[in-house]
């Protein structure tokens, strides 16, 4: 009887040891595959105190610096940060900041400040300010309305926080507060004046879009939502990027990510609202 009991105890012990060493093979919770993107996300710095609600970001290529801004009801300031995220200069513009939501740049040294936030869906006319990075005090407005915004009867949300520039045009991707899934893509000319934003397509990223950017070579479009980057790679045409499949990169722990830009073809710069400046290597 005692011999049988000893054999039984040894048998149970062997099973327990085997389970202990094999358990991680069935539950790979410690691998980076369960949190894609975290191994490539680098924290550059905590944003300076003046930047309470970072909503857009762009690169000053010749300096290796970044420009960012706060959103609604804040001062019309562009904050210039160095490569380590330190505030080196505050540029105050002679513009209203109704609801600045994003920045874009073109290949001619112009910056586009998107005063396009529309949380309450009651702004009928919006503006994007075109200004030379070398002369920030002389912005020119691009004022526009959405072609399908014909009042409350439209039944749509016309809030937008994401733009990018390509080949003489600006592309706007709506946030879609109502459906939270299908976003509308609009196109505008980059010429100052009064315009109508034309619908060119829709896309479904299953999250409200908070920022957008295009790679310098025009081969990738990145859309940002909270804790995620939606990458459209090897696109046939930036004008139809939304027709292609996309990859979603998870950014757990990054917070309420609001702004994104390409530093180069392989590097993204991101901010979370009022918190952190990040770099992501593709």
GROMACS .gro file of C-alpha atoms in nm:
model
  282
    1UNK     CA    1   0.000   0.000   0.000
    2UNK     CA    2   0.282   0.240   0.094
    3UNK     CA    3   0.462   0.153  -0.230
    4UNK     CA    4   0.152   0.234  -0.436
    5UNK     CA    5   0.114   0.564  -0.253
    6UNK     CA    6   0.477   0.660  -0.328
    7UNK     CA    7   0.432   0.572  -0.695
    8UNK     CA    8   0.116   0.783  -0.708
    9UNK     CA    9   0.288   1.084  -0.549
   10UNK     CA   10   0.582   1.060  -0.793
   11UNK     CA   11   0.339   1.036  -1.088
   12UNK     CA   12   0.145   1.347  -0.977
   13UNK     CA   13   0.470   1.538  -0.924
   14UNK     CA   14   0.590   1.459  -1.277
   15UNK     CA   15   0.259   1.581  -1.422
   16UNK     CA   16   0.285   1.907  -1.223
   17UNK     CA   17   0.644   1.967  -1.336
   18UNK     CA   18   0.551   1.904  -1.698
   19UNK     CA   19   0.258   2.144  -1.678
   20UNK     CA   20   0.480   2.416  -1.525
   21UNK     CA   21   0.736   2.405  -1.806
   22UNK     CA   22   0.486   2.368  -2.090
   23UNK     CA   23   0.225   2.622  -1.979
   24UNK     CA   24   0.385   2.924  -2.159
   25UNK     CA   25   0.374   2.737  -2.489
   26UNK     CA   26  -0.005   2.736  -2.474
   27UNK     CA   27  -0.034   3.088  -2.327
   28UNK     CA   28   0.232   3.314  -2.483
   29UNK     CA   29   0.139   3.620  -2.277
   30UNK     CA   30   0.501   3.729  -2.245
   31UNK     CA   31   0.577   3.751  -2.615
   32UNK     CA   32   0.570   4.076  -2.813
   33UNK     CA   33   0.332   3.914  -3.061
   34UNK     CA   34   0.047   3.971  -2.815
   35UNK     CA   35   0.123   4.345  -2.813
   36UNK     CA   36   0.238   4.430  -3.165
   37UNK     CA   37   0.421   4.760  -3.195
   38UNK     CA   38   0.538   4.799  -2.835
   39UNK     CA   39   0.895   4.694  -2.913
   40UNK     CA   40   0.921   4.972  -3.175
   41UNK     CA   41   0.760   5.254  -2.976
   42UNK     CA   42   1.016   5.484  -2.815
   43UNK     CA   43   0.934   5.758  -2.566
   44UNK     CA   44   1.121   6.075  -2.658
   45UNK     CA   45   0.998   6.300  -2.377
   46UNK     CA   46   0.711   6.423  -2.168
   47UNK     CA   47   0.565   6.726  -2.342
   48UNK     CA   48   0.635   7.070  -2.189
   49UNK     CA   49   0.370   7.211  -1.953
   50UNK     CA   50   0.260   7.471  -2.208
   51UNK     CA   51   0.136   7.191  -2.433
   52UNK     CA   52  -0.171   7.074  -2.248
   53UNK     CA   53  -0.367   6.921  -2.534
   54UNK     CA   54  -0.134   6.836  -2.822
   55UNK     CA   55  -0.347   6.780  -3.128
   56UNK     CA   56  -0.119   6.807  -3.432
   57UNK     CA   57   0.250   6.765  -3.507
   58UNK     CA   58   0.486   6.830  -3.796
   59UNK     CA   59   0.858   6.810  -3.866
   60UNK     CA   60   1.088   7.104  -3.941
   61UNK     CA   61   1.320   6.897  -4.156
   62UNK     CA   62   1.613   7.137  -4.187
   63UNK     CA   63   1.635   7.175  -3.808
   64UNK     CA   64   1.538   6.829  -3.695
   65UNK     CA   65   1.273   6.998  -3.480
   66UNK     CA   66   0.899   6.945  -3.433
   67UNK     CA   67   0.601   7.181  -3.429
   68UNK     CA   68   0.290   7.106  -3.225
   69UNK     CA   69  -0.011   7.297  -3.089
   70UNK     CA   70  -0.301   7.278  -2.847
   71UNK     CA   71  -0.659   7.233  -2.963
   72UNK     CA   72  -0.981   7.428  -2.900
   73UNK     CA   73  -0.998   7.744  -2.691
   74UNK     CA   74  -0.623   7.768  -2.644
   75UNK     CA   75  -0.378   8.034  -2.764
   76UNK     CA   76  -0.291   8.034  -3.136
   77UNK     CA   77   0.060   7.911  -3.065
   78UNK     CA   78   0.289   7.675  -3.249
   79UNK     CA   79   0.537   7.520  -3.008
   80UNK     CA   80   0.877   7.432  -3.151
   81UNK     CA   81   1.047   7.136  -2.987
   82UNK     CA   82   1.399   7.008  -3.040
   83UNK     CA   83   1.485   6.643  -3.110
   84UNK     CA   84   1.474   6.568  -2.735
   85UNK     CA   85   1.129   6.723  -2.694
   86UNK     CA   86   1.247   7.042  -2.521
   87UNK     CA   87   1.059   7.365  -2.595
   88UNK     CA   88   1.293   7.597  -2.785
   89UNK     CA   89   1.050   7.860  -2.918
   90UNK     CA   90   0.683   7.959  -2.905
   91UNK     CA   91   0.541   8.107  -3.226
   92UNK     CA   92   0.226   8.312  -3.166
   93UNK     CA   93   0.019   8.355  -3.483
   94UNK     CA   94  -0.234   8.626  -3.560
   95UNK     CA   95  -0.512   8.374  -3.607
   96UNK     CA   96  -0.809   8.247  -3.410
   97UNK     CA   97  -0.779   7.900  -3.258
   98UNK     CA   98  -1.141   7.791  -3.278
   99UNK     CA   99  -1.037   7.425  -3.279
  100UNK     CA  100  -0.696   7.351  -3.428
  101UNK     CA  101  -0.678   6.978  -3.487
  102UNK     CA  102  -0.391   6.884  -3.719
  103UNK     CA  103  -0.089   7.000  -3.918
  104UNK     CA  104   0.040   6.906  -4.262
  105UNK     CA  105   0.332   7.020  -4.475
  106UNK     CA  106   0.404   7.028  -4.847
  107UNK     CA  107   0.724   6.997  -5.048
  108UNK     CA  108   0.758   7.375  -5.092
  109UNK     CA  109   0.812   7.458  -4.726
  110UNK     CA  110   0.450   7.543  -4.643
  111UNK     CA  111   0.264   7.443  -4.331
  112UNK     CA  112  -0.112   7.382  -4.314
  113UNK     CA  113  -0.289   7.452  -3.983
  114UNK     CA  114  -0.624   7.276  -3.977
  115UNK     CA  115  -0.885   7.470  -3.780
  116UNK     CA  116  -1.142   7.203  -3.854
  117UNK     CA  117  -1.259   7.064  -3.520
  118UNK     CA  118  -1.638   7.050  -3.503
  119UNK     CA  119  -1.734   6.858  -3.190
  120UNK     CA  120  -2.088   6.996  -3.178
  121UNK     CA  121  -2.141   6.957  -3.553
  122UNK     CA  122  -2.249   7.321  -3.581
  123UNK     CA  123  -1.965   7.487  -3.776
  124UNK     CA  124  -2.073   7.554  -4.133
  125UNK     CA  125  -1.750   7.715  -4.248
  126UNK     CA  126  -1.407   7.584  -4.154
  127UNK     CA  127  -1.052   7.691  -4.233
  128UNK     CA  128  -0.707   7.556  -4.308
  129UNK     CA  129  -0.432   7.818  -4.287
  130UNK     CA  130  -0.144   7.792  -4.533
  131UNK     CA  131   0.174   7.955  -4.411
  132UNK     CA  132   0.543   7.941  -4.501
  133UNK     CA  133   0.755   7.779  -4.232
  134UNK     CA  134   1.000   8.064  -4.289
  135UNK     CA  135   0.734   8.333  -4.239
  136UNK     CA  136   0.478   8.216  -3.987
  137UNK     CA  137   0.323   8.561  -3.948
  138UNK     CA  138   0.162   8.572  -4.293
  139UNK     CA  139  -0.091   8.287  -4.312
  140UNK     CA  140  -0.341   8.260  -4.596
  141UNK     CA  141  -0.680   8.102  -4.529
  142UNK     CA  142  -0.839   7.819  -4.723
  143UNK     CA  143  -1.204   7.849  -4.618
  144UNK     CA  144  -1.436   7.565  -4.705
  145UNK     CA  145  -1.762   7.382  -4.656
  146UNK     CA  146  -1.830   7.011  -4.700
  147UNK     CA  147  -2.027   6.943  -5.017
  148UNK     CA  148  -2.275   6.718  -4.833
  149UNK     CA  149  -2.323   6.937  -4.526
  150UNK     CA  150  -2.669   7.077  -4.586
  151UNK     CA  151  -2.768   7.123  -4.224
  152UNK     CA  152  -2.914   6.892  -3.965
  153UNK     CA  153  -3.098   6.699  -4.235
  154UNK     CA  154  -2.767   6.550  -4.348
  155UNK     CA  155  -2.764   6.324  -4.042
  156UNK     CA  156  -2.383   6.310  -4.047
  157UNK     CA  157  -2.100   6.418  -3.823
  158UNK     CA  158  -1.870   6.677  -3.978
  159UNK     CA  159  -1.601   6.666  -3.714
  160UNK     CA  160  -1.250   6.621  -3.853
  161UNK     CA  161  -0.907   6.593  -3.688
  162UNK     CA  162  -0.691   6.449  -3.966
  163UNK     CA  163  -0.537   6.595  -4.282
  164UNK     CA  164  -0.241   6.533  -4.511
  165UNK     CA  165  -0.104   6.704  -4.822
  166UNK     CA  166  -0.006   6.548  -5.155
  167UNK     CA  167   0.062   6.695  -5.501
  168UNK     CA  168  -0.130   7.021  -5.463
  169UNK     CA  169  -0.422   6.879  -5.267
  170UNK     CA  170  -0.528   6.839  -4.906
  171UNK     CA  171  -0.703   6.524  -4.786
  172UNK     CA  172  -0.935   6.529  -4.485
  173UNK     CA  173  -1.051   6.218  -4.298
  174UNK     CA  174  -1.353   6.270  -4.073
  175UNK     CA  175  -1.373   6.147  -3.716
  176UNK     CA  176  -1.731   6.021  -3.749
  177UNK     CA  177  -1.847   6.063  -3.392
  178UNK     CA  178  -2.183   5.908  -3.478
  179UNK     CA  179  -2.095   5.582  -3.652
  180UNK     CA  180  -1.739   5.553  -3.509
  181UNK     CA  181  -1.656   5.323  -3.799
  182UNK     CA  182  -1.689   5.454  -4.153
  183UNK     CA  183  -1.494   5.775  -4.215
  184UNK     CA  184  -1.539   6.003  -4.515
  185UNK     CA  185  -1.239   6.121  -4.717
  186UNK     CA  186  -1.260   6.471  -4.868
  187UNK     CA  187  -1.029   6.658  -5.105
  188UNK     CA  188  -0.943   7.028  -5.131
  189UNK     CA  189  -0.697   7.226  -5.341
  190UNK     CA  190  -0.409   7.377  -5.144
  191UNK     CA  191  -0.482   7.719  -5.298
  192UNK     CA  192  -0.606   7.990  -5.058
  193UNK     CA  193  -0.963   8.109  -5.109
  194UNK     CA  194  -1.316   7.976  -5.070
  195UNK     CA  195  -1.372   7.613  -5.162
  196UNK     CA  196  -1.601   7.314  -5.131
  197UNK     CA  197  -1.454   6.993  -4.989
  198UNK     CA  198  -1.539   6.713  -5.233
  199UNK     CA  199  -1.608   6.356  -5.125
  200UNK     CA  200  -1.366   6.112  -5.285
  201UNK     CA  201  -1.431   5.798  -5.080
  202UNK     CA  202  -1.492   5.628  -4.748
  203UNK     CA  203  -1.295   5.390  -4.531
  204UNK     CA  204  -1.356   5.170  -4.231
  205UNK     CA  205  -1.087   5.157  -3.965
  206UNK     CA  206  -1.334   5.079  -3.683
  207UNK     CA  207  -1.209   5.370  -3.470
  208UNK     CA  208  -1.245   5.752  -3.476
  209UNK     CA  209  -0.947   5.895  -3.667
  210UNK     CA  210  -0.748   6.157  -3.473
  211UNK     CA  211  -0.456   6.229  -3.709
  212UNK     CA  212  -0.311   6.153  -4.052
  213UNK     CA  213   0.014   6.175  -4.245
  214UNK     CA  214   0.173   6.057  -4.570
  215UNK     CA  215   0.530   5.935  -4.610
  216UNK     CA  216   0.775   6.161  -4.798
  217UNK     CA  217   0.792   5.912  -5.086
  218UNK     CA  218   0.411   5.899  -5.108
  219UNK     CA  219   0.399   5.520  -5.066
  220UNK     CA  220   0.231   5.507  -4.724
  221UNK     CA  221  -0.054   5.678  -4.545
  222UNK     CA  222  -0.080   5.653  -4.167
  223UNK     CA  223  -0.404   5.722  -3.983
  224UNK     CA  224  -0.408   5.751  -3.606
  225UNK     CA  225  -0.675   5.659  -3.354
  226UNK     CA  226  -0.656   5.611  -2.979
  227UNK     CA  227  -0.372   5.365  -2.917
  228UNK     CA  228  -0.355   5.251  -3.280
  229UNK     CA  229  -0.189   5.335  -3.610
  230UNK     CA  230  -0.364   5.224  -3.929
  231UNK     CA  231  -0.102   5.180  -4.202
  232UNK     CA  232  -0.183   5.182  -4.573
  233UNK     CA  233   0.138   5.055  -4.733
  234UNK     CA  234   0.258   5.031  -5.093
  235UNK     CA  235  -0.039   5.237  -5.208
  236UNK     CA  236  -0.102   5.265  -5.581
  237UNK     CA  237  -0.211   5.627  -5.552
  238UNK     CA  238  -0.240   5.861  -5.250
  239UNK     CA  239  -0.567   5.988  -5.400
  240UNK     CA  240  -0.716   5.640  -5.359
  241UNK     CA  241  -0.528   5.506  -5.056
  242UNK     CA  242  -0.857   5.418  -4.886
  243UNK     CA  243  -0.931   5.152  -5.150
  244UNK     CA  244  -0.649   4.931  -5.025
  245UNK     CA  245  -0.619   4.698  -4.725
  246UNK     CA  246  -0.449   4.833  -4.416
  247UNK     CA  247  -0.252   4.702  -4.120
  248UNK     CA  248  -0.339   4.806  -3.765
  249UNK     CA  249  -0.049   4.856  -3.526
  250UNK     CA  250  -0.141   4.848  -3.157
  251UNK     CA  251   0.020   5.099  -2.920
  252UNK     CA  252  -0.080   4.978  -2.572
  253UNK     CA  253   0.010   5.224  -2.301
  254UNK     CA  254   0.048   5.518  -2.539
  255UNK     CA  255  -0.264   5.692  -2.408
  256UNK     CA  256  -0.500   5.913  -2.606
  257UNK     CA  257  -0.289   5.944  -2.920
  258UNK     CA  258  -0.388   6.257  -3.114
  259UNK     CA  259  -0.112   6.358  -3.358
  260UNK     CA  260   0.109   6.180  -3.609
  261UNK     CA  261   0.362   6.264  -3.881
  262UNK     CA  262   0.636   6.097  -4.080
  263UNK     CA  263   0.986   6.212  -3.985
  264UNK     CA  264   1.119   6.007  -4.277
  265UNK     CA  265   0.998   5.707  -4.477
  266UNK     CA  266   1.072   5.471  -4.188
  267UNK     CA  267   0.989   5.678  -3.880
  268UNK     CA  268   0.668   5.810  -3.728
  269UNK     CA  269   0.645   6.085  -3.466
  270UNK     CA  270   0.337   6.079  -3.242
  271UNK     CA  271   0.194   6.262  -2.943
  272UNK     CA  272  -0.065   6.172  -2.686
  273UNK     CA  273  -0.289   6.454  -2.572
  274UNK     CA  274  -0.116   6.654  -2.300
  275UNK     CA  275   0.137   6.386  -2.220
  276UNK     CA  276   0.409   6.230  -2.430
  277UNK     CA  277   0.615   6.264  -2.748
  278UNK     CA  278   0.684   5.929  -2.915
  279UNK     CA  279   0.891   5.789  -3.201
  280UNK     CA  280   0.789   5.471  -3.384
  281UNK     CA  281   1.023   5.283  -3.619
  282UNK     CA  282   0.846   5.102  -3.901
   0.00000   0.00000   0.00000
